[in-house]
mmCIF file of C-alpha atoms in Angstrom:
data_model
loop_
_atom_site.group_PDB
_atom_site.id
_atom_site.type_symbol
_atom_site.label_atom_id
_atom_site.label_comp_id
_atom_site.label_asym_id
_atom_site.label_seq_id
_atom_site.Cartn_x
_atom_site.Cartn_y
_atom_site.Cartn_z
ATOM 1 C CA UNK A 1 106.626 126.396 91.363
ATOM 2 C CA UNK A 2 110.446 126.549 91.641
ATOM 3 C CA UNK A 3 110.709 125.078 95.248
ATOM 4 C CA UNK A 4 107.385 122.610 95.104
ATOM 5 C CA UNK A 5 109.585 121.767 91.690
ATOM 6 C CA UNK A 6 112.760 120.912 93.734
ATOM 7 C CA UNK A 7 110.964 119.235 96.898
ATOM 8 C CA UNK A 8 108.821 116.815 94.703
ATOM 9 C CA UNK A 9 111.712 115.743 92.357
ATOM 10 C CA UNK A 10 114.021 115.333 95.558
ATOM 11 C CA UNK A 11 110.957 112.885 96.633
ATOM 12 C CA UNK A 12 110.900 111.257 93.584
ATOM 13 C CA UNK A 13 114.591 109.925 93.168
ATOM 14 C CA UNK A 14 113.915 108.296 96.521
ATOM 15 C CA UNK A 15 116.046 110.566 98.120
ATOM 16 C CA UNK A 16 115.611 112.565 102.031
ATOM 17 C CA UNK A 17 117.174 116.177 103.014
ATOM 18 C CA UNK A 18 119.808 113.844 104.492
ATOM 19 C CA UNK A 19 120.492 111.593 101.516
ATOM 20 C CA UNK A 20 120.688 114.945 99.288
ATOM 21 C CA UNK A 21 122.734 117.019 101.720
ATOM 22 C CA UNK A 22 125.045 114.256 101.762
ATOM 23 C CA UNK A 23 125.448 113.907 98.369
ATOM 24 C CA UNK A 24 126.182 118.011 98.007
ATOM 25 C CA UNK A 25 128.398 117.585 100.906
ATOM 26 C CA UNK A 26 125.642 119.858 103.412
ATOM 27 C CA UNK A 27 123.670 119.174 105.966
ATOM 28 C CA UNK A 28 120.140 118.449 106.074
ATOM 29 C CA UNK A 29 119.201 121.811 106.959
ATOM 30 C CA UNK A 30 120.023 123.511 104.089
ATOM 31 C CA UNK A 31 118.304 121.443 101.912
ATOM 32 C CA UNK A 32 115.212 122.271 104.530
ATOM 33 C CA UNK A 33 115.649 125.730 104.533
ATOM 34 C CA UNK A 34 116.212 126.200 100.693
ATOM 35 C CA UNK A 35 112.852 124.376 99.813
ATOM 36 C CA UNK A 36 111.088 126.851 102.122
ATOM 37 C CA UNK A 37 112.981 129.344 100.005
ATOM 38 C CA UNK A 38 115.911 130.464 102.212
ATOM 39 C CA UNK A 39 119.117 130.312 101.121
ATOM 40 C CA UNK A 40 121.647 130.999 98.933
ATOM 41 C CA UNK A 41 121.392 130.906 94.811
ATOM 42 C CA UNK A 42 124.691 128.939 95.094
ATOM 43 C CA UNK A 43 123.126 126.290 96.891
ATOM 44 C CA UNK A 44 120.211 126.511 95.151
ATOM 45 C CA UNK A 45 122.234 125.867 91.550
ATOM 46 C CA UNK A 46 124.113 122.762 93.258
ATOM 47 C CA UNK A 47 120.393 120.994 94.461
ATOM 48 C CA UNK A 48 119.398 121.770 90.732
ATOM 49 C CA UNK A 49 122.403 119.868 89.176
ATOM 50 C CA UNK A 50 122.683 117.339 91.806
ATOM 51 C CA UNK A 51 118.441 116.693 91.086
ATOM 52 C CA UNK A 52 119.103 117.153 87.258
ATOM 53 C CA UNK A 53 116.148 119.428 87.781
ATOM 54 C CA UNK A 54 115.911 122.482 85.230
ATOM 55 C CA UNK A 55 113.553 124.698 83.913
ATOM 56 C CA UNK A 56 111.676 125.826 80.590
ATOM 57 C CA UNK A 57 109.379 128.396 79.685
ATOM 58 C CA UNK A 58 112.314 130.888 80.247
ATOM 59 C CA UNK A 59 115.281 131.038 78.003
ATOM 60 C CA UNK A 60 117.948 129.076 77.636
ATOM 61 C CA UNK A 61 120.638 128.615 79.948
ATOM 62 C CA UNK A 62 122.634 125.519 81.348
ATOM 63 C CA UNK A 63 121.683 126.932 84.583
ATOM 64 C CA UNK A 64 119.365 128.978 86.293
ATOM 65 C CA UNK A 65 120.714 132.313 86.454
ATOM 66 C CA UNK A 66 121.888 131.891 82.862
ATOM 67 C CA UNK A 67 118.674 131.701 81.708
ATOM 68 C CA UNK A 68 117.071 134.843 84.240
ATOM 69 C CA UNK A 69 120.114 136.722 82.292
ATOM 70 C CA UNK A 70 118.877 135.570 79.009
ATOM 71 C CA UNK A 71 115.518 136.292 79.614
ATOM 72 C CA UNK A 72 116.134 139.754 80.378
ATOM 73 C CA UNK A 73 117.764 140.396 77.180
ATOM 74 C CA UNK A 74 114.749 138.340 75.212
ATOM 75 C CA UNK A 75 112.368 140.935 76.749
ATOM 76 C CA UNK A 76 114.067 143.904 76.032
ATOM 77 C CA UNK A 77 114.791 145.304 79.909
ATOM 78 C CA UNK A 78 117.591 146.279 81.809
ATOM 79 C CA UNK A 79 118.989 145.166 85.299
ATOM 80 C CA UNK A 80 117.539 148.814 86.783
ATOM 81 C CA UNK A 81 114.282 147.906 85.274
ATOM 82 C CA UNK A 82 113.690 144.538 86.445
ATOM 83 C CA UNK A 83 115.517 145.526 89.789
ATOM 84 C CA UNK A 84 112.401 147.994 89.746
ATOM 85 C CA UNK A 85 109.993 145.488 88.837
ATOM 86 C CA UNK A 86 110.987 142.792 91.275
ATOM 87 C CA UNK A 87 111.368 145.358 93.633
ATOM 88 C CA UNK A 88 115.155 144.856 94.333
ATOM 89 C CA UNK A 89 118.560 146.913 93.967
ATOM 90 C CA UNK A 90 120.169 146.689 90.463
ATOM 91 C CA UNK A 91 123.319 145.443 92.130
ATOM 92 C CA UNK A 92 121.349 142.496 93.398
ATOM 93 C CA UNK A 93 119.883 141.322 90.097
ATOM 94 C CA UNK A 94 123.233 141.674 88.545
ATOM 95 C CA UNK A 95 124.251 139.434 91.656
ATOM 96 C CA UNK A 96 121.833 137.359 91.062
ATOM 97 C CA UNK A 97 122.764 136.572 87.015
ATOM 98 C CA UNK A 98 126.143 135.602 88.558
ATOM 99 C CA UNK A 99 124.695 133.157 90.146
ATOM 100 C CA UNK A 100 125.117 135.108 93.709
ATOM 101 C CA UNK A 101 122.221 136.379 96.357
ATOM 102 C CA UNK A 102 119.522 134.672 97.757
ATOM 103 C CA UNK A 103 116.849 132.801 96.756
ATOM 104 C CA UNK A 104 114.242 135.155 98.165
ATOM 105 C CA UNK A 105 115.792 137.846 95.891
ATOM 106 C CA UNK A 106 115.811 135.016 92.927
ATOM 107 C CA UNK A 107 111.655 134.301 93.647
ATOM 108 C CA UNK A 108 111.091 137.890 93.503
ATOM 109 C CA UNK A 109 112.760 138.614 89.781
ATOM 110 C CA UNK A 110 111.004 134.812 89.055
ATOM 111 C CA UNK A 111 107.734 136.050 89.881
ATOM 112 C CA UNK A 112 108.430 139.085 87.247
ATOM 113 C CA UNK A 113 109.785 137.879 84.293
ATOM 114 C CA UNK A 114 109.082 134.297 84.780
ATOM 115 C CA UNK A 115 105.683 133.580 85.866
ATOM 116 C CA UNK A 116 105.181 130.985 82.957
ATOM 117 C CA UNK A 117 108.807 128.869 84.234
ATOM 118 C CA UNK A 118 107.843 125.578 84.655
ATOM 119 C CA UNK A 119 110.120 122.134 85.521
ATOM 120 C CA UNK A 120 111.480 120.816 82.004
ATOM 121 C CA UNK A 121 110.409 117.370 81.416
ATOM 122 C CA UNK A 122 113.742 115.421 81.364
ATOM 123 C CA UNK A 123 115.492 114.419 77.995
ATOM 124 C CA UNK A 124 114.727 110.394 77.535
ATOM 125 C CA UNK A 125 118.164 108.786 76.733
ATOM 126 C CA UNK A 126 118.576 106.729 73.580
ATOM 127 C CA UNK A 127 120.979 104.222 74.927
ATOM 128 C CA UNK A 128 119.042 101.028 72.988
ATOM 129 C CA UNK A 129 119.453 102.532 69.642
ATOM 130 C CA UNK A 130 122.757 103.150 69.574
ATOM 131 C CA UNK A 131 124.835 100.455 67.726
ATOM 132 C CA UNK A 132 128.235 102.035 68.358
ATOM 133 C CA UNK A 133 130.877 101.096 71.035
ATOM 134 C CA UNK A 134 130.112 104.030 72.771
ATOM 135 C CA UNK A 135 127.072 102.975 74.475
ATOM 136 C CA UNK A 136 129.017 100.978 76.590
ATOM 137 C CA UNK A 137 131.359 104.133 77.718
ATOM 138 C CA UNK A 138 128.987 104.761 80.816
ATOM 139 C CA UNK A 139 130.913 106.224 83.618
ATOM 140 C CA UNK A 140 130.169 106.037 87.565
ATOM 141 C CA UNK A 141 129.132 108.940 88.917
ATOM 142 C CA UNK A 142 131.977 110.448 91.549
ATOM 143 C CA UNK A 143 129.557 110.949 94.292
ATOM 144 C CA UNK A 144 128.446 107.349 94.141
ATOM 145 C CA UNK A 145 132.344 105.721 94.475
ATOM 146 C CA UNK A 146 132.394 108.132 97.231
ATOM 147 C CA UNK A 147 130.197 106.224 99.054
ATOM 148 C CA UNK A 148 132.014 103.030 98.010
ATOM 149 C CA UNK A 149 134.890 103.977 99.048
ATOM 150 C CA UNK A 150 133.430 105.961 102.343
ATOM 151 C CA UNK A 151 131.662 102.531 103.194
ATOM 152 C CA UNK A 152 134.186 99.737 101.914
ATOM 153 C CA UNK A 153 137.203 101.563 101.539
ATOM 154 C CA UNK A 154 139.897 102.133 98.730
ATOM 155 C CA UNK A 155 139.631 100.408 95.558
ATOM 156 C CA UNK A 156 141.967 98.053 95.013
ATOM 157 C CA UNK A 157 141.585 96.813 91.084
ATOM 158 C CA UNK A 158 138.988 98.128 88.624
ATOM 159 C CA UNK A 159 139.084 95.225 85.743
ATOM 160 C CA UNK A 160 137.558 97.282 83.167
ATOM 161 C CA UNK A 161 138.389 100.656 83.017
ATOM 162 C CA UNK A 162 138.815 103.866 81.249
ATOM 163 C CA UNK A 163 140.721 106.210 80.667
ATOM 164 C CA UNK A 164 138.602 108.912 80.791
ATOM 165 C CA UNK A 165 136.631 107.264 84.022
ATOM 166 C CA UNK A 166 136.622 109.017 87.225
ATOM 167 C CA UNK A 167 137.277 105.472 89.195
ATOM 168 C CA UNK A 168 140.371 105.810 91.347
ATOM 169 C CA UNK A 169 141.841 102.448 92.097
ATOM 170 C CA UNK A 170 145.782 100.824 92.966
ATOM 171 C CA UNK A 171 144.987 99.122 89.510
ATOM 172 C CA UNK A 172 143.182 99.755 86.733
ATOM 173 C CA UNK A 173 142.828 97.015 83.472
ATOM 174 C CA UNK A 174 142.796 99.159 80.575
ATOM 175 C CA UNK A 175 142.459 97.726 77.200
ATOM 176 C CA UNK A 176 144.108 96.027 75.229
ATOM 177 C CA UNK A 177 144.468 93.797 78.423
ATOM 178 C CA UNK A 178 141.422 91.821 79.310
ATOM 179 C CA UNK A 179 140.274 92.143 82.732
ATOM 180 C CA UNK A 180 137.708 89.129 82.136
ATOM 181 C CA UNK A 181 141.246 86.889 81.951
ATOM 182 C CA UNK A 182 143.964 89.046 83.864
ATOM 183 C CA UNK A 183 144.313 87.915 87.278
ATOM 184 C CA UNK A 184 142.377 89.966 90.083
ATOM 185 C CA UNK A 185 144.415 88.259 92.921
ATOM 186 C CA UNK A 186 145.165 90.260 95.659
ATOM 187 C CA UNK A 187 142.580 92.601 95.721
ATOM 188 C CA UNK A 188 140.603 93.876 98.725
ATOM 189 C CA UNK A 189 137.982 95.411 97.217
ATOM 190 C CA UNK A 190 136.954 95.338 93.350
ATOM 191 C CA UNK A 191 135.226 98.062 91.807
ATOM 192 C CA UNK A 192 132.595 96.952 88.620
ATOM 193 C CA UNK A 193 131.089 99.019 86.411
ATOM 194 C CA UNK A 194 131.430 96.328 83.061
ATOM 195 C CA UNK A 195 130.469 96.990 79.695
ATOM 196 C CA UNK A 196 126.424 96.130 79.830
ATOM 197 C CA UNK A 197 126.471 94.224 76.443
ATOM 198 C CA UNK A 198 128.808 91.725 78.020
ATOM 199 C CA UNK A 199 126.813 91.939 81.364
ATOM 200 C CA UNK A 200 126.908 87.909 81.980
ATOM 201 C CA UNK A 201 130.314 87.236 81.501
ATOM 202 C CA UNK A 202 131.154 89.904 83.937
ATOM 203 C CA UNK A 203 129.601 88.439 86.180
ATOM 204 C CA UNK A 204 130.797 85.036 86.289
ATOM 205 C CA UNK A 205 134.399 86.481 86.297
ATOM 206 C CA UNK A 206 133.200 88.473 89.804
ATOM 207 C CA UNK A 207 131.534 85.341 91.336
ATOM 208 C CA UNK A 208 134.250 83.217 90.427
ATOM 209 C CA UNK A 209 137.210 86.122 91.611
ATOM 210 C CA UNK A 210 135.287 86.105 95.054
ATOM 211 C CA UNK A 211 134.283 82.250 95.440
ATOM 212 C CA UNK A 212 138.685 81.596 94.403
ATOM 213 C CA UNK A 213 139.759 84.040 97.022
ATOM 214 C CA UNK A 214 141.300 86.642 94.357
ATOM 215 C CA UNK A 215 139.233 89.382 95.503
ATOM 216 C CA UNK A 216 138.233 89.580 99.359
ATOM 217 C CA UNK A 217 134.926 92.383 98.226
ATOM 218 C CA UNK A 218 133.231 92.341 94.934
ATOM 219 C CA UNK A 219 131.141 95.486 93.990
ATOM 220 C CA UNK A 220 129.533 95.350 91.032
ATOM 221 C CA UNK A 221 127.488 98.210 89.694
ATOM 222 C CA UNK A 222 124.616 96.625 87.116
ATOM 223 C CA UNK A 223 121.541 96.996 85.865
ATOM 224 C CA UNK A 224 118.459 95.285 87.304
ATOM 225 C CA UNK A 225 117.917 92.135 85.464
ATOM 226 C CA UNK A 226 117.328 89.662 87.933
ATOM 227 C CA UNK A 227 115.900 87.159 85.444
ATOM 228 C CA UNK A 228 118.850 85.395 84.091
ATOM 229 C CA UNK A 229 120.379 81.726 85.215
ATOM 230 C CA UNK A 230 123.313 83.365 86.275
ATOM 231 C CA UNK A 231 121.737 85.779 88.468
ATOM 232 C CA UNK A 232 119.354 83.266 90.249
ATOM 233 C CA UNK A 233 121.995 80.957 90.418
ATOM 234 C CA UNK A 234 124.874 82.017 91.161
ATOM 235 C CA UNK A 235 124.270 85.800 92.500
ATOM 236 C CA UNK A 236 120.928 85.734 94.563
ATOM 237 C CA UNK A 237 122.439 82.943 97.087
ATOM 238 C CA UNK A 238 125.493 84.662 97.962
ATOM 239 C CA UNK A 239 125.656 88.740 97.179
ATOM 240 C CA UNK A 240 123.989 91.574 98.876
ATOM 241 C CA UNK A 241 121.914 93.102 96.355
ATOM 242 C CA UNK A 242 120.042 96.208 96.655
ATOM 243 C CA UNK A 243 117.669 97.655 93.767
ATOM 244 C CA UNK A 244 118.773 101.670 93.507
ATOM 245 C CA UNK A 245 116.027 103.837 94.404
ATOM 246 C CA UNK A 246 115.427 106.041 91.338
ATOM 247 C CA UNK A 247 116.932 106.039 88.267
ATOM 248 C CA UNK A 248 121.159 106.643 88.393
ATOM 249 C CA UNK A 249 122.394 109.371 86.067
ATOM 250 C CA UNK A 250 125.943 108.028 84.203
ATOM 251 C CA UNK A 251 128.387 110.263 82.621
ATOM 252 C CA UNK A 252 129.387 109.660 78.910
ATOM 253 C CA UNK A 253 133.037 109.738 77.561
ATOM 254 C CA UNK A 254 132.738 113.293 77.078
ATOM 255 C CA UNK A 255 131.329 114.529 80.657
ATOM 256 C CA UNK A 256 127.943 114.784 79.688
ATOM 257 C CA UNK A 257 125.636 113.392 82.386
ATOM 258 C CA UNK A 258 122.956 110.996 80.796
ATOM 259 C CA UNK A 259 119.964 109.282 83.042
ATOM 260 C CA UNK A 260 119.717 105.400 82.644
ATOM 261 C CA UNK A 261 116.778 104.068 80.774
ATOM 262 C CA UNK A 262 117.148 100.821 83.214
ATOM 263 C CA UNK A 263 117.118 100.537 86.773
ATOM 264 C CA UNK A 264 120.309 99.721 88.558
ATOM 265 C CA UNK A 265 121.637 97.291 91.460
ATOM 266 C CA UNK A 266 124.282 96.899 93.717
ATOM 267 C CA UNK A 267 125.562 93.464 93.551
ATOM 268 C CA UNK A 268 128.036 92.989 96.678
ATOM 269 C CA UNK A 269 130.235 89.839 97.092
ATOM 270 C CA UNK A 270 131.915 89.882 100.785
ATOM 271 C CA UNK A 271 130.289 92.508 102.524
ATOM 272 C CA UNK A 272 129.607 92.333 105.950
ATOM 273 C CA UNK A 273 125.852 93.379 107.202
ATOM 274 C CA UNK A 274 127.093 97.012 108.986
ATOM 275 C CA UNK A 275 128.484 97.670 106.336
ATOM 276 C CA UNK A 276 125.241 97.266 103.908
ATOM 277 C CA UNK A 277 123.285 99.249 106.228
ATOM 278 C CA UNK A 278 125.576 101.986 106.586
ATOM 279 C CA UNK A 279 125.983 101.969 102.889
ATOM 280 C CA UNK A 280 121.923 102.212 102.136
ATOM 281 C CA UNK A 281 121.668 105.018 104.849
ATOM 282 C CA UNK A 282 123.959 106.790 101.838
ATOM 283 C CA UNK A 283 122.378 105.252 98.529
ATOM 284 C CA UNK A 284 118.707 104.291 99.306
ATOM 285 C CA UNK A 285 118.036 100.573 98.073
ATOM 286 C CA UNK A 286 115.334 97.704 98.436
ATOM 287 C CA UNK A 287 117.929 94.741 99.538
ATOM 288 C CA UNK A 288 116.600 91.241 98.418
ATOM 289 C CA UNK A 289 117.183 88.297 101.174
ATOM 290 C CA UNK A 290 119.600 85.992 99.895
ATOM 291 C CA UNK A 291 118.202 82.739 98.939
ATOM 292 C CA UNK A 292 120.815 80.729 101.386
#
């Protein structure tokens, strides 16, 4: 359950043992070997976070050997007794609710006190019903402006940031300065991640940075609405754009990870054609043909 769990939500967000290894910094191996069920439990807790992939029908727990621990105490046993249920040492189930050992060793307890685990559906963000300012404090994930930066290099100006974003660039526009009217001259490569509910204006200011010369790259992070004037106007004819593979996971102003209701795009102004393909090879996309 647990590994057919793991390799059919790795399939799902579009992703290969190469794109996921990546992404955890490993290579594709150990992604192979831990979905035949070899490895360690450390690896095995980094593919669940990475995958946003948890389980129910155990206890609770933010992670996996959280919840073995707290299932163990909800029965009523002790480390010797499930060691001598699972067949195992007591010093590797205690191992193993540190989130140390293997995965074998993990299976075996599994398979004792948690035959009815099952993969938790995921919790549907509310994004559309909230009316505060907050909905619009979405922040990059790091391992995506990793790739950015791996692929285009260092950011140079990010016109609307945050504070609290994890968006490292030579210059950041904070409010109460406007980066929709501050000047973005000068600037290699711009970083955009703009407030959603002022999507189309963002826009414009990119396409009009990168068609004045102010900005030599333009990367815009957005979601998919390819509907508008301004996109089939202005965007399709001269950006890269590539439709994300799977649904992109954003953090919120306090940390907390939170799954896009929307689909997302990479809008690139400037980019040269290696450098989109090396770039996909990292973030799986469907790249529309530009219109001219």
């Amino acid at each position: 359950m647990l590994l057919a769990g793991l390799r059919s939500t790795r399939r799902s967000r579009g992703l290969s043992q190469t794109n996921l290894g990546n992404q955890l910094g490993v290579n594709r191996q150990v992604i192979a070997r831990m979905e035949r069920g070899v490895g360690s439990v450390e690896n095995l807790i980094s593919i669940m976070a990475a995958l946003d992939f948890h389980l129910s029908g155990l206890a609770r727990g933010a992670r996996i050997d959280e919840q073995l621990r707290n299932r163990r105490a909800h029965l009523g046993l002790s480390q010797a007794d499930v060691a001598e249920m699972a067949g195992i040492s007591r010093k590797t189930v205690a191992a193993l609710e540190c989130g140390r050992g293997s995965v074998a060793s993990l299976l075996a307890v599994l398979g004792t006190i948690g035959s009815k685990a099952r993969k938790a559906e995921p919790v549907r963000p509310s994004w559309a019903f909230d009316r505060s300012l907050e909905r619009d404090k979405r922040f990059t994930p790091p391992w995506f402006l990793e790739h950015v930066e791996t692929i285009f290099g260092p950011i140079c100006l990010d016109p609307c940031g945050h504070e609290l974003s994890p968006v490292v660039a030579k210059r950041r526009i904070i409010l109460p300065e406007d980066g929709l009217v501050a000047s973005w001259a000068g600037s290699k490569l711009v970083f955009v991640n703009p407030p959603f509910s002022a999507l189309v204006k963002w826009l414009n200011r990119a396409i009009d940075a990168w068609e004045s010369g102010e900005a030599e790259t333009v990367f815009l992070l957005i979601p998919a609405r390819t509907d508008s004037g301004t996109f089939q106007d202005r965007v399709a004819s001269r950006a890269d754009v590539g439709l994300i593979r799977g649904r992109m996971r954003f953090l919120s102003a306090e940390g907390v990870g939170h799954p896009a209701p929307f689909s997302m795009m990479s809008v690139i102004f400037g980019a040269e054609s290696d450098r989109i393909k090396r770039f996909n090879e990292l973030v799986p996309s469907a790249w529309l043909p530009r219109t001219i």
